[in-house]
Short mmCIF file of C-alpha atoms in Angstrom, two decimals:
data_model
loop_
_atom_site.label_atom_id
_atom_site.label_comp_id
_atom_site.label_asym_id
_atom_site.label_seq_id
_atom_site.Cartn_x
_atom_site.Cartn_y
_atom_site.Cartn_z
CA UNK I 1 -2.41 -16.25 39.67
CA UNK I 2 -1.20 -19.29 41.17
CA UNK I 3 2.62 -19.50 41.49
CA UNK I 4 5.44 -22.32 41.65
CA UNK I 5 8.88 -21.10 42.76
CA UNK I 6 11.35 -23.42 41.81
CA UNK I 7 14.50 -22.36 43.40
CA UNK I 8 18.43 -24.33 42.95
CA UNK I 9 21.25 -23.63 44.14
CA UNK I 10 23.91 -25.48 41.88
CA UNK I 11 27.67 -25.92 41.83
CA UNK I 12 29.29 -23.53 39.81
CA UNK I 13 30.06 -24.13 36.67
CA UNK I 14 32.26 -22.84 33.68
CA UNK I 15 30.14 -20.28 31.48
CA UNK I 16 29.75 -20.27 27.90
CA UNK I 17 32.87 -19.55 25.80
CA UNK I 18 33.49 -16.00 25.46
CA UNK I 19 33.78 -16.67 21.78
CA UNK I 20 30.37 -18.12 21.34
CA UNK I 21 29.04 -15.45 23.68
CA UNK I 22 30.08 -12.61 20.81
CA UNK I 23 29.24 -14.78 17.95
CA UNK I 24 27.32 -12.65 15.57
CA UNK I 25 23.83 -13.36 14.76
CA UNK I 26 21.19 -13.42 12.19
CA UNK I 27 18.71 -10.54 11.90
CA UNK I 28 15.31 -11.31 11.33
CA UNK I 29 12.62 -8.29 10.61
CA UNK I 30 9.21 -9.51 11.43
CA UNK I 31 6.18 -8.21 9.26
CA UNK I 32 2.85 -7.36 10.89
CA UNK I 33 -0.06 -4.88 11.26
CA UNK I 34 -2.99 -6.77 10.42
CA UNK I 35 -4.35 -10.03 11.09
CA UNK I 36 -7.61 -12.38 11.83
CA UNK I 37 -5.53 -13.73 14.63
CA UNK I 38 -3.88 -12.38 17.83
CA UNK I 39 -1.28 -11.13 15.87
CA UNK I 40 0.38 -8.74 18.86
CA UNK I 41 0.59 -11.44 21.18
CA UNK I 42 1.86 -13.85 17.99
CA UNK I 43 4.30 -11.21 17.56
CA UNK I 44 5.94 -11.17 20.91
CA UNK I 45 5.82 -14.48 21.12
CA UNK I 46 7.65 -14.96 17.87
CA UNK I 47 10.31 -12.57 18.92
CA UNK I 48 10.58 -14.22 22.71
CA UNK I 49 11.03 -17.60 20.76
CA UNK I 50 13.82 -16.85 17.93
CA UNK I 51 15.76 -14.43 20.96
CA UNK I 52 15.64 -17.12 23.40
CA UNK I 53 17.61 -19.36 20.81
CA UNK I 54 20.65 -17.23 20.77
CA UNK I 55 20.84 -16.98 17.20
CA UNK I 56 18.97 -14.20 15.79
CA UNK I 57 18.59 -10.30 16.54
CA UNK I 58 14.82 -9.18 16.09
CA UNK I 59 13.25 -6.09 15.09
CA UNK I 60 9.56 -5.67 14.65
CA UNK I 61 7.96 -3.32 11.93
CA UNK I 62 4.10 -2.99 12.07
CA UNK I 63 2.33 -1.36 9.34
CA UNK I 64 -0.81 1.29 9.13
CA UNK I 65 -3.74 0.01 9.72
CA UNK I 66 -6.24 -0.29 6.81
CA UNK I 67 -7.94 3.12 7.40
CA UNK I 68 -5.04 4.87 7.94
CA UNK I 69 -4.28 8.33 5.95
CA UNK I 70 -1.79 7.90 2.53
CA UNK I 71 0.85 9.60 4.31
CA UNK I 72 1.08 6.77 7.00
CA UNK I 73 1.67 4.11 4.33
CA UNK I 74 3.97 6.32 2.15
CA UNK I 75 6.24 6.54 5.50
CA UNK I 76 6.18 3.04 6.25
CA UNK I 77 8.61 1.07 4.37
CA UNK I 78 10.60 -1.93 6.38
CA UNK I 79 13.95 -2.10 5.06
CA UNK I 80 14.07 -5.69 4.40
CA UNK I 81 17.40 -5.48 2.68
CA UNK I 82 18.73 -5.16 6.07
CA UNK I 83 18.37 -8.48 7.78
CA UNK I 84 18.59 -11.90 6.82
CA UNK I 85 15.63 -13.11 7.24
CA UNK I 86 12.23 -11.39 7.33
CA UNK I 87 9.26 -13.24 9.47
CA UNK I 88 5.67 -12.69 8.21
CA UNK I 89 3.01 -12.42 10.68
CA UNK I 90 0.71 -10.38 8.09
CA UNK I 91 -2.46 -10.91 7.19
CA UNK I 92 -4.30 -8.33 5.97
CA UNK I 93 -4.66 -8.87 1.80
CA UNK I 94 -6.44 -11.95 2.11
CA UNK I 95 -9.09 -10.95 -0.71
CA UNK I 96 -8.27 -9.40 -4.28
CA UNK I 97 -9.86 -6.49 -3.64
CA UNK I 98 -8.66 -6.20 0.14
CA UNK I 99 -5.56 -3.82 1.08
CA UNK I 100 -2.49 -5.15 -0.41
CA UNK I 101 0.83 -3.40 0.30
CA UNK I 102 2.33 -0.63 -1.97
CA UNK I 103 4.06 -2.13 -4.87
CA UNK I 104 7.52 -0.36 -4.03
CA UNK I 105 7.21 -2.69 -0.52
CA UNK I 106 6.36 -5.99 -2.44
CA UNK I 107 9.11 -5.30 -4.86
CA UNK I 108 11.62 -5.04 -2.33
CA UNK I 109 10.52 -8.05 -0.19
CA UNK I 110 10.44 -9.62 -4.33
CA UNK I 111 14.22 -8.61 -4.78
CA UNK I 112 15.24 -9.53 -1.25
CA UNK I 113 14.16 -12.93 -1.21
CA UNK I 114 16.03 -13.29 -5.38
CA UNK I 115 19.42 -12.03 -3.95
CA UNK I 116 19.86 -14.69 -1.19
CA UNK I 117 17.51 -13.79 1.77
CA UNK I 118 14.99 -15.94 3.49
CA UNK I 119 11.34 -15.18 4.28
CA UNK I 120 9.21 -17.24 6.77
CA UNK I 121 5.47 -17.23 6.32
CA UNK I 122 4.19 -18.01 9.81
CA UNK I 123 0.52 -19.45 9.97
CA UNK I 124 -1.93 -17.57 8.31
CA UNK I 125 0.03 -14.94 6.65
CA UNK I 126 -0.43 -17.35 3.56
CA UNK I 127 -3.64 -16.22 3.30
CA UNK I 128 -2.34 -12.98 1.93
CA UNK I 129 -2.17 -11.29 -0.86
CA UNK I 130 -4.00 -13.76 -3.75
CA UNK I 131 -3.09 -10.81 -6.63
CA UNK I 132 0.46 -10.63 -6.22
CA UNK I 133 1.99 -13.58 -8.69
CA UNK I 134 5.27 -13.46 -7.11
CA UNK I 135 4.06 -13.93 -3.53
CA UNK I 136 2.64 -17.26 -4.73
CA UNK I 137 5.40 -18.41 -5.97
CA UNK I 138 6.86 -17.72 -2.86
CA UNK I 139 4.82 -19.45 -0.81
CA UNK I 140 3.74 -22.33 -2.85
CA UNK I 141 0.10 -22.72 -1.29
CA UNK I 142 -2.00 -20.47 0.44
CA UNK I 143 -5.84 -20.11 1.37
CA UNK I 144 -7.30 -19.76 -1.88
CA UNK I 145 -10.16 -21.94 -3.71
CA UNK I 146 -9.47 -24.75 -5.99
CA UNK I 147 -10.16 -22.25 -9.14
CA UNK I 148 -6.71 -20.71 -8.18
CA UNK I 149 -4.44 -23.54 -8.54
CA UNK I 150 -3.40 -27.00 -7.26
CA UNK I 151 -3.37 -28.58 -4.27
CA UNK I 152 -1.24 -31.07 -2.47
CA UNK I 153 -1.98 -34.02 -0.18
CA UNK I 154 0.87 -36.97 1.24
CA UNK I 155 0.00 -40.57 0.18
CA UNK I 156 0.37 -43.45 2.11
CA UNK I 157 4.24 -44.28 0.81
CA UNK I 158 4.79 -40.57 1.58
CA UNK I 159 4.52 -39.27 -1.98
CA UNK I 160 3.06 -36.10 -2.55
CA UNK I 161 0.09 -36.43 -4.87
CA UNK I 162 -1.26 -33.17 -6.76
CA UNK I 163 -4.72 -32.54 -6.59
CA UNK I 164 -5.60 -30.68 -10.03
CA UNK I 165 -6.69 -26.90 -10.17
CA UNK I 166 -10.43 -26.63 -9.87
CA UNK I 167 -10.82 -29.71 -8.28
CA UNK I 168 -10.26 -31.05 -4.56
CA UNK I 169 -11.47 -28.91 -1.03
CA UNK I 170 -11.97 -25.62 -0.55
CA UNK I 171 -9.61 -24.05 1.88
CA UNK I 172 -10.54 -24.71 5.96
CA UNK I 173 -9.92 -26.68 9.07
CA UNK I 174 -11.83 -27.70 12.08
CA UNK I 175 -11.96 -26.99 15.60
CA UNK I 176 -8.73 -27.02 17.59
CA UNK I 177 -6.91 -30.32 18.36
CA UNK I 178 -3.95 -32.57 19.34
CA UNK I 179 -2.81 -34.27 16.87
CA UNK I 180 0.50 -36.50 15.39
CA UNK I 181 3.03 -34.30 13.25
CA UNK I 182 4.94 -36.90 10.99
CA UNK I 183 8.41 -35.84 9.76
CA UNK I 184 8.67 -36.62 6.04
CA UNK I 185 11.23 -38.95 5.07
CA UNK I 186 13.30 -36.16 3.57
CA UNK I 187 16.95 -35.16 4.73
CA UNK I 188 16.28 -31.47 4.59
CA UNK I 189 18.31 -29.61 7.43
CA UNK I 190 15.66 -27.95 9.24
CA UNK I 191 14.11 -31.83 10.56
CA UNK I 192 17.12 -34.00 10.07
CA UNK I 193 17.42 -35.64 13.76
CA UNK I 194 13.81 -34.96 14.57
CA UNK I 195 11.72 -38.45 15.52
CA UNK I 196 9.47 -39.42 13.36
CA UNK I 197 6.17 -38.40 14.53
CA UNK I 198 5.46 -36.06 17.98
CA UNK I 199 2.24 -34.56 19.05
CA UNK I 200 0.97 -31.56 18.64
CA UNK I 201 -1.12 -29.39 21.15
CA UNK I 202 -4.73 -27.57 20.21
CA UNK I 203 -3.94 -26.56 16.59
CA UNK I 204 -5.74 -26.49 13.81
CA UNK I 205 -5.22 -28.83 10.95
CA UNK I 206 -5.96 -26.33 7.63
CA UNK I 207 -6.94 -27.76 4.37
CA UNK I 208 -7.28 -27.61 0.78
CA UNK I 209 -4.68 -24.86 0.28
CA UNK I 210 -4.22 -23.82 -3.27
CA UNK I 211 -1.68 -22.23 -5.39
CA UNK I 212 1.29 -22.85 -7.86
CA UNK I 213 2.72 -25.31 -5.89
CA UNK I 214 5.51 -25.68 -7.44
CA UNK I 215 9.22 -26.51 -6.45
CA UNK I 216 7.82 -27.38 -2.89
CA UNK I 217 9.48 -29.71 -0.78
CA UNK I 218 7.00 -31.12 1.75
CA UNK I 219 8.52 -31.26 5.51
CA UNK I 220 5.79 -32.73 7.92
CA UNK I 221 2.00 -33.10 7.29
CA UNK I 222 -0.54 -34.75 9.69
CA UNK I 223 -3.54 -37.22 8.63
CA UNK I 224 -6.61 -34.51 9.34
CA UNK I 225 -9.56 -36.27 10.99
CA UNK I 226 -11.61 -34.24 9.23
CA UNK I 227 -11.01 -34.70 5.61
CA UNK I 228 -9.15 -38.24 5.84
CA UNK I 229 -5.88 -36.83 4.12
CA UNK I 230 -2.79 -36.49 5.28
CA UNK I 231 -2.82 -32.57 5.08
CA UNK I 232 0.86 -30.68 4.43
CA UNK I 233 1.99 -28.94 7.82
CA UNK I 234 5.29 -27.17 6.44
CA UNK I 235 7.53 -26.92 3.54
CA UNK I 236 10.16 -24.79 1.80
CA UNK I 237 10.73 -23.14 -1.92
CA UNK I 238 13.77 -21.95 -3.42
CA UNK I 239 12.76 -18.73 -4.90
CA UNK I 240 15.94 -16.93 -6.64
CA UNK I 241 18.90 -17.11 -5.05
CA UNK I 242 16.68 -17.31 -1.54
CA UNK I 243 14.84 -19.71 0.44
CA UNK I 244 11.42 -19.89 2.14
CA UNK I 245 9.77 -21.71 4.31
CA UNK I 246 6.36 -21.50 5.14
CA UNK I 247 4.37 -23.51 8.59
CA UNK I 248 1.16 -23.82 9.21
CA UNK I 249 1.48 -24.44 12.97
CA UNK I 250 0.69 -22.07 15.53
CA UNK I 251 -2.52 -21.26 15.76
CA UNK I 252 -3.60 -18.15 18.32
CA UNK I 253 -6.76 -16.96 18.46
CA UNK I 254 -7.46 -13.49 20.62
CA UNK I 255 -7.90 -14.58 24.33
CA UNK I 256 -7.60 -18.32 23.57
CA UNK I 257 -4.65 -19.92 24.63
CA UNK I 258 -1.20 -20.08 23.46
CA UNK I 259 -0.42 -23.45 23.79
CA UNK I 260 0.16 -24.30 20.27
CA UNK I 261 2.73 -21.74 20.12
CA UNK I 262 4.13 -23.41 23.42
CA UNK I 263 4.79 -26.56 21.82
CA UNK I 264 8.40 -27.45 22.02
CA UNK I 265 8.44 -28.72 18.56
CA UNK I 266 6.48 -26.14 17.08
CA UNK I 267 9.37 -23.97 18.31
CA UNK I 268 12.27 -26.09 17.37
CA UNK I 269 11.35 -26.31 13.54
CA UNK I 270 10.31 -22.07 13.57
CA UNK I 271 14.00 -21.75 14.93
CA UNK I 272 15.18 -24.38 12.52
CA UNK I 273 13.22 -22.63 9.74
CA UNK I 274 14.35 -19.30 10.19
CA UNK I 275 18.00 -20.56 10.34
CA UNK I 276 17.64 -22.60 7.12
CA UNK I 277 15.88 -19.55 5.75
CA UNK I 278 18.45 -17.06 6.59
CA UNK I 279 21.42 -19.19 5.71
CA UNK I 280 21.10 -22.41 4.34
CA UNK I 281 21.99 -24.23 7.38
CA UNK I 282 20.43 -25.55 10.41
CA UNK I 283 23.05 -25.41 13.52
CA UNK I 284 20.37 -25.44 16.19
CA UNK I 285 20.18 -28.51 18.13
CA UNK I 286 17.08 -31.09 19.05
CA UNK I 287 16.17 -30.41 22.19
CA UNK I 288 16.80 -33.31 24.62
CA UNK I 289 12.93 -32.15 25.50
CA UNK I 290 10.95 -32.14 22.22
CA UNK I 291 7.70 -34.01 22.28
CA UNK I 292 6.95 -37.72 21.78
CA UNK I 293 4.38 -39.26 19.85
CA UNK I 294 2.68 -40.13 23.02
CA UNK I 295 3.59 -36.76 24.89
CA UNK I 296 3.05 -33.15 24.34
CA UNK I 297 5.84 -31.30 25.54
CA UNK I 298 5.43 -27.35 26.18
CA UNK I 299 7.60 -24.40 26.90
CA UNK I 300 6.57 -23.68 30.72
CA UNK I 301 5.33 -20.33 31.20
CA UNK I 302 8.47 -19.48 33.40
CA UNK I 303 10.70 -17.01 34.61
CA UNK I 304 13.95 -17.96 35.38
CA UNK I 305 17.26 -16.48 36.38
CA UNK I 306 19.19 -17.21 33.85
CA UNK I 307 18.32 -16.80 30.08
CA UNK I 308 19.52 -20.44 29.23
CA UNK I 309 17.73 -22.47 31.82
CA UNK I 310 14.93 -23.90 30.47
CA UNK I 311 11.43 -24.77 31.93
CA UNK I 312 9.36 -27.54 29.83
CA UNK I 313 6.03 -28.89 30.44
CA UNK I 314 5.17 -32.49 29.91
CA UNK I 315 1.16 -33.31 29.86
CA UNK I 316 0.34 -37.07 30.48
CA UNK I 317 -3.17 -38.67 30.96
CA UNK I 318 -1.33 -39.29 34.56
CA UNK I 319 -0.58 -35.83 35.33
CA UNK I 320 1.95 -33.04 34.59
CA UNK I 321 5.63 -33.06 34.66
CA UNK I 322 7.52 -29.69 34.67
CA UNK I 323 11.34 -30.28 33.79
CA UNK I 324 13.82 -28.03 34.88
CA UNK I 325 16.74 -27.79 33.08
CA UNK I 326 19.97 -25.62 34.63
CA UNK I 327 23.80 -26.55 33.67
CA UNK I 328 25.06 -23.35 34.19
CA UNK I 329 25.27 -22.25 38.07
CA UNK I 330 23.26 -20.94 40.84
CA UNK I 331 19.65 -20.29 39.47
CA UNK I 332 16.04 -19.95 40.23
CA UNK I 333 12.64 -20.22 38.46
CA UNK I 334 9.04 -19.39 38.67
CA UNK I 335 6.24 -21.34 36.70
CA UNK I 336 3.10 -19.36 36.32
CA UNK I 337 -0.11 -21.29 36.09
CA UNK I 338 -3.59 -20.22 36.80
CA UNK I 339 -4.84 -23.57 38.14
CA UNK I 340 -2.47 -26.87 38.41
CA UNK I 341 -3.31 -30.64 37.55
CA UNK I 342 -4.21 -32.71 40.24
CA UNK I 343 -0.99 -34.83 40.03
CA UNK I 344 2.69 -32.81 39.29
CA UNK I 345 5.99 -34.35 39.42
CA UNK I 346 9.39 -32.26 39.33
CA UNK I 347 11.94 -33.02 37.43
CA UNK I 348 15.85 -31.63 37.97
CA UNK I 349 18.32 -31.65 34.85
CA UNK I 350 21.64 -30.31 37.01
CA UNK I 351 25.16 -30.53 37.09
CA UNK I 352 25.45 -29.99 40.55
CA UNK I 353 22.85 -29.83 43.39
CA UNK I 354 23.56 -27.79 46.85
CA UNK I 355 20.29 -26.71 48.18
CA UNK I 356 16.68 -26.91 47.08
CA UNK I 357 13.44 -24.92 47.69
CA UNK I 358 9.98 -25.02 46.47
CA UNK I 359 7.49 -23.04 47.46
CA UNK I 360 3.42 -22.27 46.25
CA UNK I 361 1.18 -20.36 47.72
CA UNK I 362 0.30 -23.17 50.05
CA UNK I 363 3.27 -24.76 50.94
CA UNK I 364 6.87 -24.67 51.02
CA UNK I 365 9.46 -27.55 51.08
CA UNK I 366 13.49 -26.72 51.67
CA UNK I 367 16.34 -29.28 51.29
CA UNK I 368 20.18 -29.39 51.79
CA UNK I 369 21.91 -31.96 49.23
CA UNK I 370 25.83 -32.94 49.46
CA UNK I 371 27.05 -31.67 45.87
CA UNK I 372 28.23 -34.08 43.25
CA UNK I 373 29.58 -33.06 39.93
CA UNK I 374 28.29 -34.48 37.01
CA UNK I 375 24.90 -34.00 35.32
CA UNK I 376 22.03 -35.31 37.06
#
């Protein structure tokens, strides 16, 4: 493991309101157990990525596993009345006659969702659970054959055309890719501010997903090199008094890599979502570093001082730019990369600058700066 210390010695600076420090925050349960995907590591990602926003409390509740004795599934029941917002990372009905949860659990995820809560269907947990009519409606679409229901595409002027039950693709996708995410021209709260298309790292861009789809309001989709359409990426569903809102980004396969989960904007709308979800609302801000439609923009795998500072990752046909981002006082990060482009450039988001020292395993470079306040 190769390793890039990044290390700043800043002005100090006032610290977050106290106030805003004890703000209370949402609670989000996420659901999972079973999954074609790396649905452990999706997990912990999920959780770093909602924490690290400063919004949301999360708890994790994993259920049996498919052979497990009756008593281990009578015991497990996730109190979803608990939290505002539960997070779906299961996968495990995805056939009729496949395990499907005991009907006591998908009543009370049912009646959760009708009083006011949110639920977030992350990736393939829309595959799940074709035989349960109110999960559908829940999700709007999922991976189920044209004989199931309808299926949606974007037209050229951005409409959303309907695709008749028994007729269009079969559900699928194609190898992993970058590709353009377009934002919808839509005012909905979760991508209100977001540009207008950015690019997306090594994902895969599913198809022909079937269901009710009804009540769906379409939030990005992406034109899919492989069928031609532009294929829907993520909407949201009023379902009772609740909300939902289901993405199809994130794809992580077991010992692949995680980089569409790194994706700056992948992460901004999950955090956006799960607001929305929970509440309504969408507080959480743009990120002055969310991707371009000519740059992917990653969160670095970092470790850093100070929970706020932020590491990103910029890849460019010319090389890669890490940008370091530290407002709040005396700091210090690592970036952990098994091999490194050929080309990096550095790039310093401070308020004040007093020292400086970088170091690899091949070189180090130290640096005295006269301090200036102001961002930099």
């Amino acid at each position: 493991m190769i390793r890039l210390c990044v290390l700043v010695l800043l002005g100090l600076v006032a610290t977050r309101a106290l106030a805003a420090e004890q703000a209370s925050r949402l609670s989000v349960l996420i659901v999972d157990g079973m999954n074609n995907h790396d649905w452990p590591r999706a997990t912990r990602t999920l959780k770093g990525i909602l924490e690290s926003s400063d919004l949301f409390t999360v708890d994790v509740s994993t259920s049996p596993t498919a052979d497990a004795p009756k008593k281990a599934w009578d015991e497990w029941r996730p109190q979803f009345a608990k939290y505002d917002v539960v997070v779906s990372n299961f996968n495990g009905g995805h056939q009729p006659a496949s395990l499907h949860w005991p009907r006591e659990i998908e009543q009370a995820l049912e009646d959760r969702v009708r009083s006011g809560g949110g639920l977030v269907i992350y990736h393939s947990a829309n595959n799940s659970f074709p035989n349960w009519p109110a999960f559908n409606e829940m999700i709007g679409l999922g991976w189920r054959g044209p004989e199931f229901g309808p299926s949606l595409v974007v037209g050229p002027d951005e409409e959303v055309i309907e695709i008749p039950k028994g007729r269009g693709r079969s559900p699928g996708h194609g190898p992993e890719h970058d590709f353009l995410v377009t934002r919808r021209n839509t005012d909905h709260p979760i991508i209100k501010g977001l540009p207008l298309k950015w690019l997306h790292p090594h994902e895969q861009l599913t198809h022909g997903q079937h269901g009710p789809a009804k009540d769906m309001t379409i939030l990005t989709y992406a034109l899919s090199k492989d069928t031609g359409d532009n294929e829907v990426l993520e909407w949201v569903i009023p379902y009772g008094q609740g909300r939902v809102y289901v993405t199809m980004l994130g794809h992580l396969w077991k010992e692949k890599p995680d980089t569409a989960m790194r994706c700056i904007g992948f992460q901004t709308t999950l955090i956006r979502g799960c607001e929305w979800a929970a509440t309504g609302r969408v507080t959480s801000p743009v990120p002055e570093d969310f991707p371009t439609a000519t740059d992917i923009t990653l969160r670095a795998e970092a470790t850093t001082q100070k929970p706020e500072d932020r590491v990103s990752e910029i890849i460019r046909d010319d090389g890669t730019i890490f940008s370091l981002r530290s407002l709040s006082g005396i700091g210090s990060a690592t970036i952990h990369r098994e091999s490194w482009p050929s080309r990096v450039t550095l790039r310093l988001h401070l308020r004040g600058l007093e020292g400086l020292a970088i170091s690899s395993d091949t070189m180090a470079l130290r640096a005295s700066v006269l301090s200036r306040g102001g961002a930099s």
